[in-house]
Amino acid sequence: MPVGFIGLGVMGRPMALNLARAGTPLVVWNRTPDRCAPLREAGAEVAGSAAEVFDRAGTVILMPADETAVDAILGRGTPDFAARVAGRTVVHMGTVSPEYSAALEDAVRAAGGAYAEAPVSGSRIPAEQGQLVAMLAGDDSVVADVRPLLAPMCRETFDCGPVPGALLMKLAVNLFLITQVTGLTEAFHFADRHGLDRRRFLDVLDAGPMASAVSRMKAPKLASRDFTVQAAADDVLKNNRLIAEAARKAGTASPLLDVCHALFEETVADGHGGEDMVAVLRALEARTDGAHPGARVDDRP
């Protein structure tokens, strides 16, 4: 049977393309049909509905926007749910709350299906290059079956135990990513407002011990004010909220994350949610220029 893939957004489409180009028999569906065209050209079959994907595929990979989209795709809460998942393996690769994923696993198993979560670390360019890093969780037998499917999309896959271990791992990784990129952006803003040569600042950074694959991807975007999306500010804010919720439930302090949360809320509120996460620069600039009165420079100690 072919593998199903549902959710062809910024990340999902290049991931599915890598599967198709690797020769994986693939049947795909997306709520916006025109996003399926490159998959058809790559040899995948395009289904007319999510239900058709489940009818034709033994394993279905989900890469939707959020939990509401997952429930709609699966027909959760309706009689269609059991019919879709029974006898099939559902692989959820999106980022949702750990509690949601654990409850979804219980529901899928109760209906006679199998479930694995496999969130990935990386943005659009690593997705296009098949260089994502996957975190995989589920029953041992399910994980063993799913792992080979991830190879065309991911350069490495890490087993994270039972569900929701992979999503908790993803949230921990994203906490570092969010604070790292926000710190880079604030440093860039500091250098810029002090009249330093912005590209020289980035060259110095790149030559030193703080350089990383992330800084080398994001620094050129800051230098040229290129906010073309790799990882959207909207998605970063969603991840920030998920991490904050998990931290509160565990009684874990997350002060750096909380500052980033406020900055990305301001970025999205100002209409930049569809831009790359380095658009948090706009929130920093607005604070410096007094556009956000609660965060004026002269109010700080």
Short mmCIF file of C-alpha atoms in Angstrom, two decimals:
data_model
loop_
_atom_site.label_atom_id
_atom_site.label_comp_id
_atom_site.label_asym_id
_atom_site.label_seq_id
_atom_site.Cartn_x
_atom_site.Cartn_y
_atom_site.Cartn_z
CA MET A 1 0.00 0.00 0.00
CA PRO A 2 1.18 3.56 -0.59
CA VAL A 3 2.11 5.91 2.22
CA GLY A 4 -0.27 8.79 2.84
CA PHE A 5 0.85 12.37 3.49
CA ILE A 6 -1.56 15.08 4.61
CA GLY A 7 -0.52 18.71 5.18
CA LEU A 8 1.58 20.37 2.46
CA GLY A 9 2.52 23.66 4.07
CA VAL A 10 5.91 25.36 4.37
CA MET A 11 7.43 22.22 5.91
CA GLY A 12 5.11 19.48 4.74
CA ARG A 13 5.45 20.04 1.01
CA PRO A 14 9.26 19.71 0.81
CA MET A 15 9.12 16.75 3.19
CA ALA A 16 6.58 14.97 1.00
CA LEU A 17 8.58 15.84 -2.12
CA ASN A 18 11.66 14.17 -0.66
CA LEU A 19 9.62 11.03 0.00
CA ALA A 20 8.27 11.01 -3.56
CA ARG A 21 11.68 11.63 -5.10
CA ALA A 22 13.10 8.76 -3.05
CA GLY A 23 10.63 6.42 -4.72
CA THR A 24 8.14 6.07 -1.86
CA PRO A 25 4.68 5.30 -3.30
CA LEU A 26 2.77 8.29 -2.05
CA VAL A 27 -0.82 9.51 -1.96
CA VAL A 28 -1.27 13.08 -0.73
CA TRP A 29 -3.98 15.54 0.16
CA ASN A 30 -4.03 19.16 1.24
CA ARG A 31 -6.90 21.45 2.13
CA THR A 32 -5.60 23.93 -0.48
CA PRO A 33 -5.49 21.75 -3.63
CA ASP A 34 -2.99 23.80 -5.65
CA ARG A 35 -0.25 22.92 -3.15
CA CYS A 36 -0.48 19.35 -4.42
CA ALA A 37 0.74 20.19 -7.95
CA PRO A 38 4.50 19.73 -7.29
CA LEU A 39 3.76 16.37 -5.67
CA ARG A 40 1.81 15.21 -8.70
CA GLU A 41 4.73 16.23 -10.92
CA ALA A 42 7.08 14.23 -8.65
CA GLY A 43 4.99 11.08 -9.14
CA ALA A 44 2.70 11.15 -6.13
CA GLU A 45 -1.01 10.49 -6.47
CA VAL A 46 -3.34 13.25 -5.30
CA ALA A 47 -6.42 12.20 -3.36
CA GLY A 48 -9.71 14.04 -3.44
CA SER A 49 -10.12 14.04 0.34
CA ALA A 50 -8.43 13.12 3.59
CA ALA A 51 -10.76 10.12 3.84
CA GLU A 52 -9.47 8.83 0.50
CA VAL A 53 -5.89 8.95 1.77
CA PHE A 54 -6.83 6.70 4.69
CA ASP A 55 -8.75 4.37 2.36
CA ARG A 56 -5.66 3.86 0.19
CA ALA A 57 -2.71 4.05 2.59
CA GLY A 58 -1.52 1.73 5.34
CA THR A 59 0.56 4.45 7.02
CA VAL A 60 -0.51 8.09 7.00
CA ILE A 61 1.87 10.94 7.86
CA LEU A 62 0.25 14.08 9.23
CA MET A 63 1.90 17.51 9.01
CA PRO A 64 -1.02 19.86 9.71
CA ALA A 65 -1.07 23.35 11.16
CA ASP A 66 -2.51 22.59 14.59
CA GLU A 67 -4.59 20.29 16.77
CA THR A 68 -7.88 21.48 15.28
CA ALA A 69 -6.65 20.53 11.81
CA VAL A 70 -5.55 17.08 13.05
CA ASP A 71 -8.97 16.40 14.54
CA ALA A 72 -10.68 17.48 11.31
CA ILE A 73 -8.40 15.29 9.19
CA LEU A 74 -9.02 12.25 11.38
CA GLY A 75 -12.73 12.89 11.85
CA ARG A 76 -12.11 12.75 15.58
CA GLY A 77 -15.30 12.87 17.60
CA THR A 78 -17.31 11.40 14.72
CA PRO A 79 -18.01 7.84 13.54
CA ASP A 80 -15.50 8.41 10.72
CA PHE A 81 -12.56 8.35 13.16
CA ALA A 82 -12.53 4.60 13.82
CA ALA A 83 -13.07 3.82 10.15
CA ARG A 84 -10.07 5.92 9.16
CA VAL A 85 -7.53 4.77 11.72
CA ALA A 86 -8.41 1.10 12.29
CA GLY A 87 -5.65 -1.12 10.92
CA ARG A 88 -3.50 1.86 9.98
CA THR A 89 -0.48 3.63 11.43
CA VAL A 90 -0.85 7.35 12.08
CA VAL A 91 2.46 9.25 12.18
CA HIS A 92 2.06 12.74 13.54
CA MET A 93 5.01 14.98 12.58
CA GLY A 94 3.58 18.35 13.56
CA THR A 95 4.03 20.21 16.83
CA VAL A 96 1.16 19.99 19.30
CA SER A 97 0.91 19.81 23.06
CA PRO A 98 2.30 16.64 24.64
CA GLU A 99 -1.04 16.04 26.38
CA TYR A 100 -2.89 16.20 23.09
CA SER A 101 -0.54 13.71 21.45
CA ALA A 102 -0.81 11.25 24.36
CA ALA A 103 -4.62 11.42 24.22
CA LEU A 104 -4.56 10.97 20.46
CA GLU A 105 -2.41 7.85 20.80
CA ASP A 106 -4.94 6.41 23.26
CA ALA A 107 -7.81 7.16 20.88
CA VAL A 108 -6.07 5.68 17.83
CA ARG A 109 -5.10 2.51 19.70
CA ALA A 110 -8.62 2.12 21.11
CA ALA A 111 -9.95 2.28 17.53
CA GLY A 112 -7.58 -0.48 16.37
CA GLY A 113 -4.81 1.62 14.89
CA ALA A 114 -1.17 2.37 15.72
CA TYR A 115 0.39 5.73 16.49
CA ALA A 116 3.79 7.39 16.52
CA GLU A 117 4.83 10.99 17.00
CA ALA A 118 7.80 12.23 14.98
CA PRO A 119 8.24 16.00 15.28
CA VAL A 120 11.24 17.45 13.49
CA SER A 121 13.87 20.08 14.21
CA GLY A 122 14.67 22.36 11.30
CA SER A 123 13.04 24.94 9.07
CA ARG A 124 12.15 25.19 5.39
CA ILE A 125 15.67 24.93 3.94
CA PRO A 126 16.66 21.79 5.91
CA ALA A 127 13.27 20.37 4.94
CA GLU A 128 14.02 21.00 1.27
CA GLN A 129 17.46 19.41 1.66
CA GLY A 130 16.24 16.33 3.55
CA GLN A 131 18.36 17.43 6.51
CA LEU A 132 15.78 17.57 9.29
CA VAL A 133 16.36 15.91 12.64
CA ALA A 134 13.47 13.72 13.80
CA MET A 135 12.45 12.79 17.31
CA LEU A 136 10.45 9.55 17.31
CA ALA A 137 8.24 8.15 20.06
CA GLY A 138 5.78 5.27 20.33
CA ASP A 139 5.63 1.54 20.94
CA ASP A 140 8.82 -0.25 19.94
CA SER A 141 7.21 -2.16 17.08
CA VAL A 142 5.60 0.99 15.65
CA VAL A 143 8.83 2.95 15.93
CA ALA A 144 10.70 0.18 14.09
CA ASP A 145 8.21 0.32 11.24
CA VAL A 146 8.14 4.11 11.00
CA ARG A 147 11.87 4.82 11.25
CA PRO A 148 12.76 3.82 7.63
CA LEU A 149 10.03 6.13 6.28
CA LEU A 150 11.76 9.13 7.83
CA ALA A 151 15.12 8.57 6.12
CA PRO A 152 14.39 10.58 2.92
CA MET A 153 13.28 13.54 5.02
CA CYS A 154 15.72 13.44 7.93
CA ARG A 155 19.47 13.11 8.26
CA GLU A 156 19.11 11.66 11.74
CA THR A 157 16.36 10.18 13.88
CA PHE A 158 16.44 9.86 17.67
CA ASP A 159 14.28 7.45 19.65
CA CYS A 160 12.62 9.28 22.54
CA GLY A 161 10.77 6.46 24.29
CA PRO A 162 7.01 6.35 24.65
CA VAL A 163 4.60 9.11 23.61
CA PRO A 164 4.85 12.07 24.35
CA GLY A 165 8.62 11.88 24.78
CA ALA A 166 9.35 13.12 21.25
CA LEU A 167 7.18 16.21 21.61
CA LEU A 168 8.69 17.08 24.97
CA MET A 169 12.12 16.75 23.37
CA LYS A 170 11.02 18.98 20.48
CA LEU A 171 9.80 21.65 22.90
CA ALA A 172 13.11 21.59 24.77
CA VAL A 173 15.01 22.00 21.49
CA ASN A 174 12.71 24.81 20.39
CA LEU A 175 13.19 26.65 23.66
CA PHE A 176 16.89 26.90 22.83
CA LEU A 177 16.17 27.87 19.21
CA ILE A 178 13.74 30.65 20.12
CA THR A 179 16.01 32.21 22.72
CA GLN A 180 19.06 31.81 20.45
CA VAL A 181 17.52 33.57 17.45
CA THR A 182 15.98 36.28 19.62
CA GLY A 183 19.36 36.89 21.25
CA LEU A 184 21.07 37.10 17.86
CA THR A 185 18.45 39.55 16.65
CA GLU A 186 18.74 41.73 19.76
CA ALA A 187 22.54 41.81 19.41
CA PHE A 188 22.17 42.82 15.76
CA HIS A 189 19.73 45.57 16.75
CA PHE A 190 22.13 46.81 19.45
CA ALA A 191 25.02 46.99 16.94
CA ASP A 192 22.83 48.70 14.36
CA ARG A 193 21.55 51.40 16.73
CA HIS A 194 25.12 52.13 17.84
CA GLY A 195 26.09 52.88 14.25
CA LEU A 196 28.33 49.85 13.83
CA ASP A 197 28.87 48.30 10.41
CA ARG A 198 26.21 45.63 10.52
CA ARG A 199 27.97 43.22 8.17
CA ARG A 200 31.24 43.67 10.05
CA PHE A 201 29.42 42.79 13.28
CA LEU A 202 28.10 39.62 11.68
CA ASP A 203 31.54 38.76 10.30
CA VAL A 204 33.03 39.08 13.79
CA LEU A 205 30.26 36.92 15.20
CA ASP A 206 30.77 34.31 12.50
CA ALA A 207 34.51 34.12 13.20
CA GLY A 208 34.05 33.53 16.91
CA PRO A 209 32.84 30.71 19.15
CA MET A 210 29.17 31.80 19.04
CA ALA A 211 28.84 30.99 15.34
CA SER A 212 26.43 28.16 14.53
CA ALA A 213 24.39 26.75 11.69
CA VAL A 214 21.48 28.83 12.97
CA SER A 215 23.42 32.10 13.10
CA ARG A 216 24.82 31.45 9.63
CA MET A 217 21.30 30.96 8.30
CA LYS A 218 19.70 33.91 10.08
CA ALA A 219 22.50 36.53 10.03
CA PRO A 220 22.29 37.21 6.26
CA LYS A 221 18.54 37.64 6.60
CA LEU A 222 19.04 40.27 9.31
CA ALA A 223 21.71 42.08 7.31
CA SER A 224 19.45 42.41 4.26
CA ARG A 225 16.15 42.69 6.19
CA ASP A 226 14.98 39.59 4.37
CA PHE A 227 11.90 38.40 6.23
CA THR A 228 11.00 35.70 3.69
CA VAL A 229 9.71 32.82 5.75
CA GLN A 230 11.85 29.88 6.80
CA ALA A 231 10.16 29.48 10.17
CA ALA A 232 7.20 31.84 10.54
CA ALA A 233 6.78 34.12 13.54
CA ASP A 234 3.22 32.76 13.89
CA ASP A 235 4.60 29.24 14.30
CA VAL A 236 7.27 30.42 16.72
CA LEU A 237 4.61 32.05 18.87
CA LYS A 238 2.58 28.83 18.81
CA ASN A 239 5.65 26.85 19.88
CA ASN A 240 6.41 29.43 22.55
CA ARG A 241 2.94 28.99 24.00
CA LEU A 242 3.24 25.20 24.00
CA ILE A 243 6.60 25.36 25.78
CA ALA A 244 5.29 27.87 28.30
CA GLU A 245 2.27 25.67 29.06
CA ALA A 246 4.50 22.63 29.54
CA ALA A 247 6.84 24.63 31.78
CA ARG A 248 3.98 25.86 33.96
CA LYS A 249 2.53 22.38 34.34
CA ALA A 250 5.92 21.07 35.47
CA GLY A 251 6.58 24.06 37.72
CA THR A 252 9.67 24.89 35.67
CA ALA A 253 11.05 28.44 35.47
CA SER A 254 11.43 29.80 31.93
CA PRO A 255 12.34 33.51 32.23
CA LEU A 256 14.14 33.81 28.88
CA LEU A 257 11.25 32.12 27.11
CA ASP A 258 8.80 34.48 28.77
CA VAL A 259 10.61 37.54 27.38
CA CYS A 260 10.67 35.96 23.91
CA HIS A 261 6.96 35.17 24.27
CA ALA A 262 6.17 38.87 24.75
CA LEU A 263 8.35 39.90 21.81
CA PHE A 264 6.78 37.41 19.41
CA GLU A 265 3.30 38.38 20.57
CA GLU A 266 4.17 41.96 19.64
CA THR A 267 5.63 40.84 16.30
CA VAL A 268 2.46 38.96 15.39
CA ALA A 269 0.14 41.68 16.74
CA ASP A 270 1.90 44.18 14.50
CA GLY A 271 1.03 42.10 11.44
CA HIS A 272 4.28 40.21 10.86
CA GLY A 273 3.20 36.69 11.80
CA GLY A 274 3.68 35.40 8.26
CA GLU A 275 7.29 36.58 8.13
CA ASP A 276 10.37 34.72 9.25
CA MET A 277 11.14 34.56 12.95
CA VAL A 278 13.91 37.16 12.53
CA ALA A 279 11.03 39.62 12.09
CA VAL A 280 11.17 39.79 15.89
CA LEU A 281 13.59 42.58 14.95
CA ARG A 282 10.52 44.68 14.21
CA ALA A 283 9.28 44.27 17.79
CA LEU A 284 12.70 45.26 19.15
CA GLU A 285 12.76 48.32 16.91
CA ALA A 286 9.25 49.25 17.99
CA ARG A 287 10.23 49.01 21.66
CA THR A 288 13.32 51.15 21.08
CA ASP A 289 11.26 53.75 19.22
CA GLY A 290 8.57 53.80 21.91
CA ALA A 291 5.83 52.16 19.87
CA HIS A 292 5.17 49.75 22.76
CA PRO A 293 4.79 52.11 25.76
CA GLY A 294 5.09 49.33 28.32
CA ALA A 295 8.63 48.55 27.20
CA ARG A 296 10.31 51.93 26.71
CA VAL A 297 14.09 51.99 27.01
CA ASP A 298 13.98 54.86 29.53
CA ASP A 299 11.69 52.84 31.84
CA ARG A 300 14.36 50.22 32.46
CA PRO A 301 16.87 50.25 35.28
#
